[in-house]
CSV table of N, CA, C and O in Angstrom, one decimal:
chain,number,residue,atom,x,y,z
A,1,MET,N,17.1,-13.3,-0.6
A,1,MET,CA,18.3,-12.7,-1.1
A,1,MET,C,18.0,-13.4,-2.3
A,1,MET,O,19.9,-13.8,-3.2
A,2,PRO,N,18.1,-14.3,-3.4
A,2,PRO,CA,18.3,-14.5,-4.4
A,2,PRO,C,18.7,-13.7,-5.5
A,2,PRO,O,20.0,-14.4,-6.4
A,3,SER,N,18.6,-12.6,-5.5
A,3,SER,CA,19.0,-11.6,-6.6
A,3,SER,C,19.7,-10.5,-5.6
A,3,SER,O,20.3,-9.4,-6.4
A,4,LEU,N,20.7,-10.9,-4.2
A,4,LEU,CA,21.7,-10.2,-3.6
A,4,LEU,C,23.3,-10.1,-4.8
A,4,LEU,O,23.7,-11.4,-5.0
A,5,THR,N,23.6,-9.0,-5.3
A,5,THR,CA,24.8,-9.1,-6.3
A,5,THR,C,26.2,-8.0,-4.9
A,5,THR,O,27.2,-8.6,-5.6
A,6,ASP,N,25.6,-7.5,-4.6
A,6,ASP,CA,26.6,-6.5,-3.3
A,6,ASP,C,26.5,-6.9,-1.8
A,6,ASP,O,25.4,-6.4,-1.7
A,7,LEU,N,27.1,-7.0,-1.4
A,7,LEU,CA,27.0,-6.7,0.6
A,7,LEU,C,28.0,-6.7,1.0
A,7,LEU,O,29.6,-6.8,1.1
A,8,TYR,N,27.8,-4.8,1.6
A,8,TYR,CA,28.2,-4.0,2.6
A,8,TYR,C,28.0,-4.4,3.8
A,8,TYR,O,27.2,-4.1,5.0
A,9,LEU,N,29.3,-4.8,4.3
A,9,LEU,CA,29.0,-5.0,6.1
A,9,LEU,C,30.6,-4.3,6.7
A,9,LEU,O,30.8,-5.1,7.9
A,10,ASP,N,31.4,-3.2,5.7
A,10,ASP,CA,32.9,-3.1,6.4
A,10,ASP,C,32.5,-1.6,7.4
A,10,ASP,O,31.1,-1.7,7.8
A,11,ASN,N,33.2,-2.4,8.6
A,11,ASN,CA,33.2,-1.2,9.1
A,11,ASN,C,32.0,-0.8,10.2
A,11,ASN,O,31.2,0.1,10.3
A,12,ASN,N,31.4,-2.4,10.6
A,12,ASN,CA,30.1,-2.2,11.1
A,12,ASN,C,30.0,-2.6,13.4
A,12,ASN,O,29.9,-3.8,13.9
A,13,ASP,N,31.8,-3.4,13.5
A,13,ASP,CA,32.2,-4.0,14.3
A,13,ASP,C,31.5,-5.7,15.1
A,13,ASP,O,31.0,-5.6,16.0
A,14,ILE,N,32.0,-6.2,13.2
A,14,ILE,CA,31.0,-7.6,13.7
A,14,ILE,C,32.0,-8.3,14.2
A,14,ILE,O,33.0,-7.8,14.0
A,15,THR,N,31.8,-8.7,15.3
A,15,THR,CA,32.9,-10.2,15.9
A,15,THR,C,32.3,-11.4,15.2
A,15,THR,O,31.8,-11.5,15.0
A,16,GLY,N,33.5,-12.5,16.6
A,16,GLY,CA,33.4,-13.6,16.1
A,16,GLY,C,33.5,-14.5,13.9
A,16,GLY,O,33.9,-13.4,13.8
A,17,SER,N,33.2,-15.3,13.9
A,17,SER,CA,33.5,-15.7,12.5
A,17,SER,C,32.6,-15.8,11.5
A,17,SER,O,31.6,-15.5,12.0
A,18,ILE,N,32.9,-16.1,10.5
A,18,ILE,CA,32.1,-16.3,9.6
A,18,ILE,C,31.9,-17.4,9.2
A,18,ILE,O,31.8,-18.5,9.4
A,19,PRO,N,29.8,-17.0,9.5
A,19,PRO,CA,29.8,-18.7,9.6
A,19,PRO,C,29.4,-19.5,8.1
A,19,PRO,O,29.7,-18.7,7.2
A,20,ALA,N,29.3,-21.0,8.4
A,20,ALA,CA,29.7,-21.8,7.4
A,20,ALA,C,28.4,-21.5,6.3
A,20,ALA,O,28.6,-21.4,5.0
A,21,ASP,N,27.4,-20.5,6.5
A,21,ASP,CA,26.0,-20.5,5.5
A,21,ASP,C,26.2,-19.6,5.0
A,21,ASP,O,24.8,-18.3,4.3
A,22,PHE,N,27.7,-18.2,5.0
A,22,PHE,CA,27.3,-17.4,5.0
A,22,PHE,C,26.4,-16.8,3.2
A,22,PHE,O,27.4,-17.5,2.3
A,23,VAL,N,25.7,-15.7,2.9
A,23,VAL,CA,25.9,-15.9,1.1
A,23,VAL,C,25.0,-17.2,0.7
A,23,VAL,O,25.4,-16.9,-0.2
A,24,SER,N,25.0,-18.3,1.3
A,24,SER,CA,24.7,-19.6,1.0
A,24,SER,C,23.1,-18.8,-0.2
A,24,SER,O,23.3,-19.4,-1.5
A,25,ALA,N,22.4,-18.3,0.0
A,25,ALA,CA,21.5,-18.6,-0.6
A,25,ALA,C,21.0,-17.5,-1.9
A,25,ALA,O,20.2,-16.9,-2.6
A,26,SER,N,22.1,-16.7,-1.9
A,26,SER,CA,22.9,-16.0,-3.3
A,26,SER,C,24.0,-16.4,-4.1
A,26,SER,O,25.1,-15.8,-3.7
A,27,MET,N,23.9,-17.4,-4.7
A,27,MET,CA,24.6,-17.0,-5.7
A,27,MET,C,24.7,-15.9,-7.1
A,27,MET,O,26.2,-16.5,-7.8
A,28,GLU,N,24.4,-15.3,-7.1
A,28,GLU,CA,24.7,-14.0,-7.6
A,28,GLU,C,25.7,-13.1,-7.2
A,28,GLU,O,26.7,-12.1,-7.8
A,29,ILE,N,25.8,-13.6,-5.9
A,29,ILE,CA,26.9,-12.1,-5.2
A,29,ILE,C,28.0,-12.2,-5.6
A,29,ILE,O,28.7,-13.1,-6.2
A,30,GLY,N,28.7,-10.9,-6.0
A,30,GLY,CA,29.8,-10.9,-6.8
A,30,GLY,C,31.0,-10.0,-6.2
A,30,GLY,O,32.0,-10.4,-6.1
A,31,LEU,N,30.0,-9.6,-4.0
A,31,LEU,CA,31.0,-8.8,-3.9
A,31,LEU,C,30.4,-8.5,-2.2
A,31,LEU,O,29.1,-8.3,-2.3
A,32,ILE,N,31.5,-9.0,-1.6
A,32,ILE,CA,31.1,-8.8,-0.3
A,32,ILE,C,32.1,-8.1,0.6
A,32,ILE,O,33.9,-8.6,0.3
A,33,THR,N,32.1,-6.9,1.4
A,33,THR,CA,33.1,-6.2,2.2
A,33,THR,C,32.9,-6.8,3.6
A,33,THR,O,31.8,-5.9,4.1
A,34,LEU,N,33.5,-7.2,4.3
A,34,LEU,CA,33.8,-7.3,5.7
A,34,LEU,C,34.9,-6.7,6.3
A,34,LEU,O,34.9,-6.6,7.3
A,35,ALA,N,35.8,-5.9,5.9
A,35,ALA,CA,36.4,-5.0,5.7
A,35,ALA,C,36.7,-4.3,7.9
A,35,ALA,O,35.6,-4.1,7.6
A,36,ASP,N,37.6,-4.0,7.9
A,36,ASP,CA,37.2,-3.5,9.3
A,36,ASP,C,36.4,-4.0,10.7
A,36,ASP,O,35.4,-2.8,10.3
A,37,ASN,N,35.8,-5.3,10.5
A,37,ASN,CA,35.5,-5.7,11.9
A,37,ASN,C,36.1,-6.4,12.9
A,37,ASN,O,37.5,-5.8,12.8
A,38,LEU,N,36.0,-7.2,13.5
A,38,LEU,CA,36.5,-7.6,14.4
A,38,LEU,C,36.5,-9.4,14.1
A,38,LEU,O,36.3,-9.9,15.0
A,39,ILE,N,36.1,-9.3,12.7
A,39,ILE,CA,36.2,-10.8,13.1
A,39,ILE,C,37.1,-11.4,12.9
A,39,ILE,O,38.5,-11.2,12.8
A,40,THR,N,36.6,-13.0,13.8
A,40,THR,CA,37.9,-13.8,13.8
A,40,THR,C,38.0,-15.9,12.7
A,40,THR,O,37.0,-16.0,12.6
A,41,GLY,N,39.0,-16.3,13.4
A,41,GLY,CA,38.6,-17.7,13.3
A,41,GLY,C,39.3,-17.7,11.1
A,41,GLY,O,40.3,-16.5,10.7
A,42,SER,N,38.7,-18.4,10.7
A,42,SER,CA,38.9,-19.3,9.4
A,42,SER,C,37.7,-18.1,8.4
A,42,SER,O,36.5,-18.9,8.8
A,43,VAL,N,37.9,-18.6,7.5
A,43,VAL,CA,37.0,-17.5,5.9
A,43,VAL,C,36.1,-19.6,6.1
A,43,VAL,O,37.4,-20.0,5.7
A,44,PRO,N,34.9,-19.3,6.0
A,44,PRO,CA,34.3,-20.7,5.6
A,44,PRO,C,34.7,-21.4,4.3
A,44,PRO,O,35.0,-20.5,3.0
A,45,GLU,N,35.2,-22.1,4.0
A,45,GLU,CA,35.2,-22.6,3.3
A,45,GLU,C,34.4,-23.1,1.9
A,45,GLU,O,34.4,-23.3,0.6
A,46,GLU,N,32.9,-22.8,2.4
A,46,GLU,CA,32.1,-22.9,1.8
A,46,GLU,C,32.7,-22.3,0.4
A,46,GLU,O,30.9,-22.0,-0.4
A,47,LEU,N,32.1,-20.6,0.1
A,47,LEU,CA,32.4,-19.7,-0.1
A,47,LEU,C,33.2,-20.1,-2.1
A,47,LEU,O,33.0,-19.2,-2.4
A,48,ALA,N,34.1,-21.1,-1.9
A,48,ALA,CA,34.4,-21.5,-3.0
A,48,ALA,C,33.9,-21.9,-3.7
A,48,ALA,O,34.0,-21.8,-5.0
A,49,GLU,N,32.3,-21.9,-3.2
A,49,GLU,CA,30.9,-22.3,-4.8
A,49,GLU,C,31.2,-21.4,-5.4
A,49,GLU,O,30.5,-21.9,-6.6
A,50,PHE,N,31.6,-19.9,-5.3
A,50,PHE,CA,31.6,-18.8,-6.1
A,50,PHE,C,32.6,-19.0,-6.9
A,50,PHE,O,33.8,-18.8,-6.7
A,51,ASP,N,32.3,-19.1,-8.1
A,51,ASP,CA,33.4,-18.6,-10.0
A,51,ASP,C,34.1,-17.6,-9.3
A,51,ASP,O,35.1,-18.0,-9.7
A,52,TRP,N,33.6,-16.4,-9.3
A,52,TRP,CA,33.6,-14.9,-9.4
A,52,TRP,C,33.5,-14.1,-8.3
A,52,TRP,O,32.4,-14.5,-7.9
A,53,LEU,N,34.4,-13.9,-7.5
A,53,LEU,CA,34.1,-13.1,-6.3
A,53,LEU,C,35.1,-12.5,-5.5
A,53,LEU,O,36.0,-12.9,-5.6
A,54,ASP,N,34.5,-10.8,-5.6
A,54,ASP,CA,35.7,-10.1,-4.7
A,54,ASP,C,34.9,-9.6,-2.9
A,54,ASP,O,34.0,-10.1,-3.1
A,55,ILE,N,36.3,-10.2,-1.9
A,55,ILE,CA,35.6,-10.5,-0.5
A,55,ILE,C,36.6,-9.8,-0.3
A,55,ILE,O,38.0,-9.8,0.1
A,56,LEU,N,36.3,-9.0,0.5
A,56,LEU,CA,37.5,-7.4,1.3
A,56,LEU,C,37.4,-7.7,2.4
A,56,LEU,O,36.1,-8.3,3.1
A,57,LEU,N,38.7,-9.0,3.0
A,57,LEU,CA,38.9,-9.4,4.5
A,57,LEU,C,39.6,-8.4,5.5
A,57,LEU,O,39.6,-8.7,6.3
A,58,GLU,N,40.9,-7.1,4.6
A,58,GLU,CA,41.4,-7.0,5.5
A,58,GLU,C,40.9,-6.1,7.0
A,58,GLU,O,39.5,-5.3,6.8
A,59,GLY,N,41.7,-5.6,7.7
A,59,GLY,CA,41.6,-5.1,9.4
A,59,GLY,C,40.9,-6.1,10.4
A,59,GLY,O,39.8,-5.7,10.9
A,60,ASN,N,40.7,-7.0,10.1
A,60,ASN,CA,40.0,-8.2,11.4
A,60,ASN,C,41.0,-9.0,11.4
A,60,ASN,O,42.2,-8.8,11.5
A,61,LYS,N,40.5,-9.7,12.0
A,61,LYS,CA,42.2,-10.6,13.3
A,61,LYS,C,41.5,-12.5,12.5
A,61,LYS,O,41.7,-13.2,13.6
A,62,ILE,N,41.5,-12.1,11.3
A,62,ILE,CA,41.2,-13.8,10.6
A,62,ILE,C,42.8,-14.4,10.7
A,62,ILE,O,43.8,-13.8,10.4
A,63,THR,N,42.4,-15.8,10.7
A,63,THR,CA,43.8,-16.0,10.8
A,63,THR,C,44.2,-18.0,10.0
A,63,THR,O,45.1,-17.8,9.6
A,64,GLU,N,42.9,-17.4,9.5
A,64,GLU,CA,43.1,-19.0,8.3
A,64,GLU,C,42.0,-19.0,6.7
A,64,GLU,O,41.3,-18.4,7.3
A,65,LEU,N,42.7,-18.7,5.8
A,65,LEU,CA,41.8,-18.9,4.5
A,65,LEU,C,42.1,-20.2,3.6
A,65,LEU,O,43.3,-20.6,3.7
A,66,PRO,N,41.0,-21.0,3.1
A,66,PRO,CA,41.5,-22.3,3.1
A,66,PRO,C,42.2,-22.0,1.3
A,66,PRO,O,42.0,-21.1,0.6
A,67,GLU,N,43.2,-23.2,1.5
A,67,GLU,CA,43.6,-23.4,0.7
A,67,GLU,C,43.1,-23.2,-0.6
A,67,GLU,O,43.7,-23.0,-1.8
A,68,VAL,N,42.0,-23.9,-0.9
A,68,VAL,CA,41.1,-23.4,-1.9
A,68,VAL,C,40.7,-22.6,-2.8
A,68,VAL,O,40.9,-22.5,-4.0
A,69,PHE,N,40.5,-21.7,-2.0
A,69,PHE,CA,40.8,-19.3,-2.2
A,69,PHE,C,42.1,-19.3,-3.2
A,69,PHE,O,41.7,-18.7,-4.4
A,70,CYS,N,42.9,-20.2,-2.8
A,70,CYS,CA,44.1,-20.3,-3.8
A,70,CYS,C,44.4,-20.3,-5.1
A,70,CYS,O,44.6,-19.8,-6.1
A,71,ASN,N,42.9,-21.3,-5.9
A,71,ASN,CA,42.8,-21.3,-6.7
A,71,ASN,C,41.6,-21.0,-7.5
A,71,ASN,O,41.8,-20.9,-8.4
A,72,LYS,N,41.3,-19.9,-6.9
A,72,LYS,CA,40.2,-19.5,-7.7
A,72,LYS,C,40.4,-17.9,-8.4
A,72,LYS,O,40.3,-16.7,-8.0
A,73,VAL,N,41.1,-18.2,-9.4
A,73,VAL,CA,41.7,-17.0,-10.6
A,73,VAL,C,41.8,-16.1,-10.8
A,73,VAL,O,41.7,-15.2,-11.4
A,74,ASN,N,39.5,-16.5,-10.4
A,74,ASN,CA,38.4,-15.4,-10.7
A,74,ASN,C,38.3,-14.2,-10.3
A,74,ASN,O,37.6,-13.2,-10.0
A,75,TRP,N,39.0,-14.7,-8.9
A,75,TRP,CA,38.0,-13.9,-8.3
A,75,TRP,C,39.0,-12.6,-7.3
A,75,TRP,O,40.2,-12.4,-8.4
A,76,MET,N,39.3,-11.6,-6.4
A,76,MET,CA,39.3,-10.0,-6.6
A,76,MET,C,40.1,-9.8,-8.2
A,76,MET,O,40.9,-8.8,-8.6
A,77,GLU,N,38.8,-9.3,-8.9
A,77,GLU,CA,39.2,-9.6,-9.9
A,77,GLU,C,40.2,-9.8,-11.2
A,77,GLU,O,41.2,-8.9,-11.8
A,78,ASP,N,40.5,-10.8,-10.9
A,78,ASP,CA,41.5,-11.8,-11.5
A,78,ASP,C,42.8,-12.1,-10.6
A,78,ASP,O,44.2,-12.0,-11.2
A,79,ASP,N,42.9,-10.7,-9.4
A,79,ASP,CA,44.0,-11.1,-9.1
A,79,ASP,C,44.6,-12.5,-8.5
A,79,ASP,O,45.4,-12.9,-8.4
A,80,VAL,N,43.5,-12.7,-7.7
A,80,VAL,CA,44.5,-14.6,-7.0
A,80,VAL,C,44.6,-15.4,-7.9
A,80,VAL,O,46.2,-15.6,-8.2
A,81,GLY,N,44.6,-15.0,-9.9
A,81,GLY,CA,45.5,-15.6,-10.8
A,81,GLY,C,47.0,-15.1,-10.9
A,81,GLY,O,47.7,-15.7,-10.7
A,82,ASP,N,46.5,-13.8,-10.6
A,82,ASP,CA,48.2,-13.6,-10.3
A,82,ASP,C,48.9,-13.5,-9.3
A,82,ASP,O,50.4,-13.6,-9.3
A,83,TYR,N,48.6,-13.7,-7.9
A,83,TYR,CA,49.0,-12.9,-6.5
A,83,TYR,C,49.0,-14.6,-5.2
A,83,TYR,O,49.3,-14.1,-3.9
A,84,GLY,N,48.0,-15.2,-6.0
A,84,GLY,CA,47.3,-16.5,-5.1
A,84,GLY,C,46.8,-15.9,-4.2
A,84,GLY,O,46.2,-14.3,-4.2
A,85,CYS,N,46.7,-16.5,-3.3
A,85,CYS,CA,45.7,-15.9,-1.8
A,85,CYS,C,46.5,-14.9,-0.9
A,85,CYS,O,45.4,-14.5,-0.5
A,86,ASP,N,47.3,-14.3,-1.5
A,86,ASP,CA,47.2,-12.5,-0.8
A,86,ASP,C,46.3,-11.9,-2.0
A,86,ASP,O,46.7,-10.7,-1.2
A,87,ALA,N,45.7,-12.2,-3.2
A,87,ALA,CA,45.5,-11.3,-3.4
A,87,ALA,C,43.9,-11.6,-2.6
A,87,ALA,O,43.2,-9.8,-2.7
A,88,ILE,N,43.8,-12.4,-1.4
A,88,ILE,CA,43.1,-11.9,-0.6
A,88,ILE,C,43.0,-11.3,0.8
A,88,ILE,O,42.1,-10.4,0.7
A,89,LEU,N,43.6,-12.0,0.9
A,89,LEU,CA,44.4,-10.9,2.1
A,89,LEU,C,45.9,-11.1,2.5
A,89,LEU,O,46.3,-12.4,2.3
A,90,CYS,N,46.8,-10.2,3.0
A,90,CYS,CA,47.9,-10.6,3.8
A,90,CYS,C,47.5,-11.8,4.6
A,90,CYS,O,47.2,-11.9,5.7
A,91,GLU,N,48.9,-13.4,4.3
A,91,GLU,CA,49.4,-13.8,5.7
A,91,GLU,C,49.1,-13.3,6.9
A,91,GLU,O,49.9,-11.8,7.5
A,92,GLN,N,49.3,-13.3,8.3
A,92,GLN,CA,49.1,-13.1,9.3
A,92,GLN,C,50.6,-13.3,9.2
A,92,GLN,O,51.2,-13.3,9.5
A,93,GLY,N,50.8,-11.8,9.7
A,93,GLY,CA,52.2,-11.2,10.4
A,93,GLY,C,52.9,-10.7,9.5
A,93,GLY,O,53.8,-10.2,9.3
A,94,TYR,N,52.5,-10.0,8.0
A,94,TYR,CA,52.6,-10.1,7.4
A,94,TYR,C,51.5,-8.4,6.9
A,94,TYR,O,50.1,-9.5,6.8
A,95,ALA,N,51.7,-7.7,6.1
A,95,ALA,CA,51.0,-6.8,5.5
A,95,ALA,C,51.1,-5.4,4.2
A,95,ALA,O,52.8,-6.0,4.9
A,96,ASN,N,50.4,-4.9,4.7
A,96,ASN,CA,50.8,-3.1,3.6
A,96,ASN,C,49.8,-3.1,3.1
A,96,ASN,O,48.5,-3.2,4.1
A,97,ILE,N,49.7,-1.3,2.9
A,97,ILE,CA,48.4,-0.6,3.5
A,97,ILE,C,47.0,-1.1,3.1
A,97,ILE,O,46.1,-0.1,3.5
A,98,TYR,N,47.1,-2.6,2.1
A,98,TYR,CA,45.7,-2.5,1.5
A,98,TYR,C,45.4,-3.8,2.2
A,98,TYR,O,44.0,-4.5,2.2
A,99,GLY,N,45.8,-4.4,3.0
A,99,GLY,CA,45.4,-6.0,3.4
A,99,GLY,C,45.6,-7.1,2.7
A,99,GLY,O,45.4,-8.2,3.2
A,100,ARG,N,46.3,-6.6,0.8
A,100,ARG,CA,46.1,-7.7,0.2
A,100,ARG,C,46.8,-7.1,-0.9
A,100,ARG,O,47.2,-6.1,-1.3
A,101,GLN,N,47.8,-8.5,-1.5
A,101,GLN,CA,48.2,-7.8,-2.8
A,101,GLN,C,47.4,-7.6,-3.7
A,101,GLN,O,46.5,-8.1,-4.1
A,102,ASN,N,47.6,-6.1,-4.5
A,102,ASN,CA,46.8,-5.6,-6.1
A,102,ASN,C,47.0,-5.4,-7.2
A,102,ASN,O,46.8,-4.9,-7.9
A,103,SER,N,48.8,-5.4,-6.6
A,103,SER,CA,50.1,-5.2,-8.0
A,103,SER,C,50.9,-5.9,-8.1
A,103,SER,O,51.0,-5.9,-6.5
A,104,THR,N,52.3,-5.6,-8.8
A,104,THR,CA,53.5,-5.9,-8.0
A,104,THR,C,54.1,-4.9,-7.3
A,104,THR,O,54.9,-5.1,-6.3
A,105,ASP,N,53.3,-3.6,-7.1
A,105,ASP,CA,54.0,-3.0,-6.1
A,105,ASP,C,53.3,-3.3,-5.4
A,105,ASP,O,53.4,-2.5,-3.4
A,106,SER,N,52.5,-4.1,-4.5
A,106,SER,CA,51.8,-4.0,-3.1
A,106,SER,C,52.1,-5.3,-2.8
A,106,SER,O,50.8,-5.8,-2.2
A,107,GLU,N,53.1,-5.9,-2.0
A,107,GLU,CA,53.5,-7.2,-1.7
A,107,GLU,C,53.2,-7.3,-0.4
A,107,GLU,O,53.3,-6.3,0.3
A,108,CYS,N,52.7,-8.6,0.3
A,108,CYS,CA,52.3,-8.7,1.5
A,108,CYS,C,53.8,-8.7,2.4
A,108,CYS,O,55.2,-9.1,1.4
């Protein structure tokens, strides 16, 4: 997997939590789509190793994003720099049509 850059796993009925070593073999990855599955729990903090990443998580049952993700200003096409962790995923109990904030008009 060293040259893997995009990983599309959305709409696959994936259950359980994301493993800590998920995509650890490919430091070239820039896009991970896990949207609209049945993923639960926290997103592994190990993903913070990536300086640049778009990770689509909306439509799951994720309960927590590590705080370190909120400082990854280059993630989500630089939206994290503008909107913090809401650019990755709206907090539990909050939502919008995108599942995350990607503009000033799409607050969670």
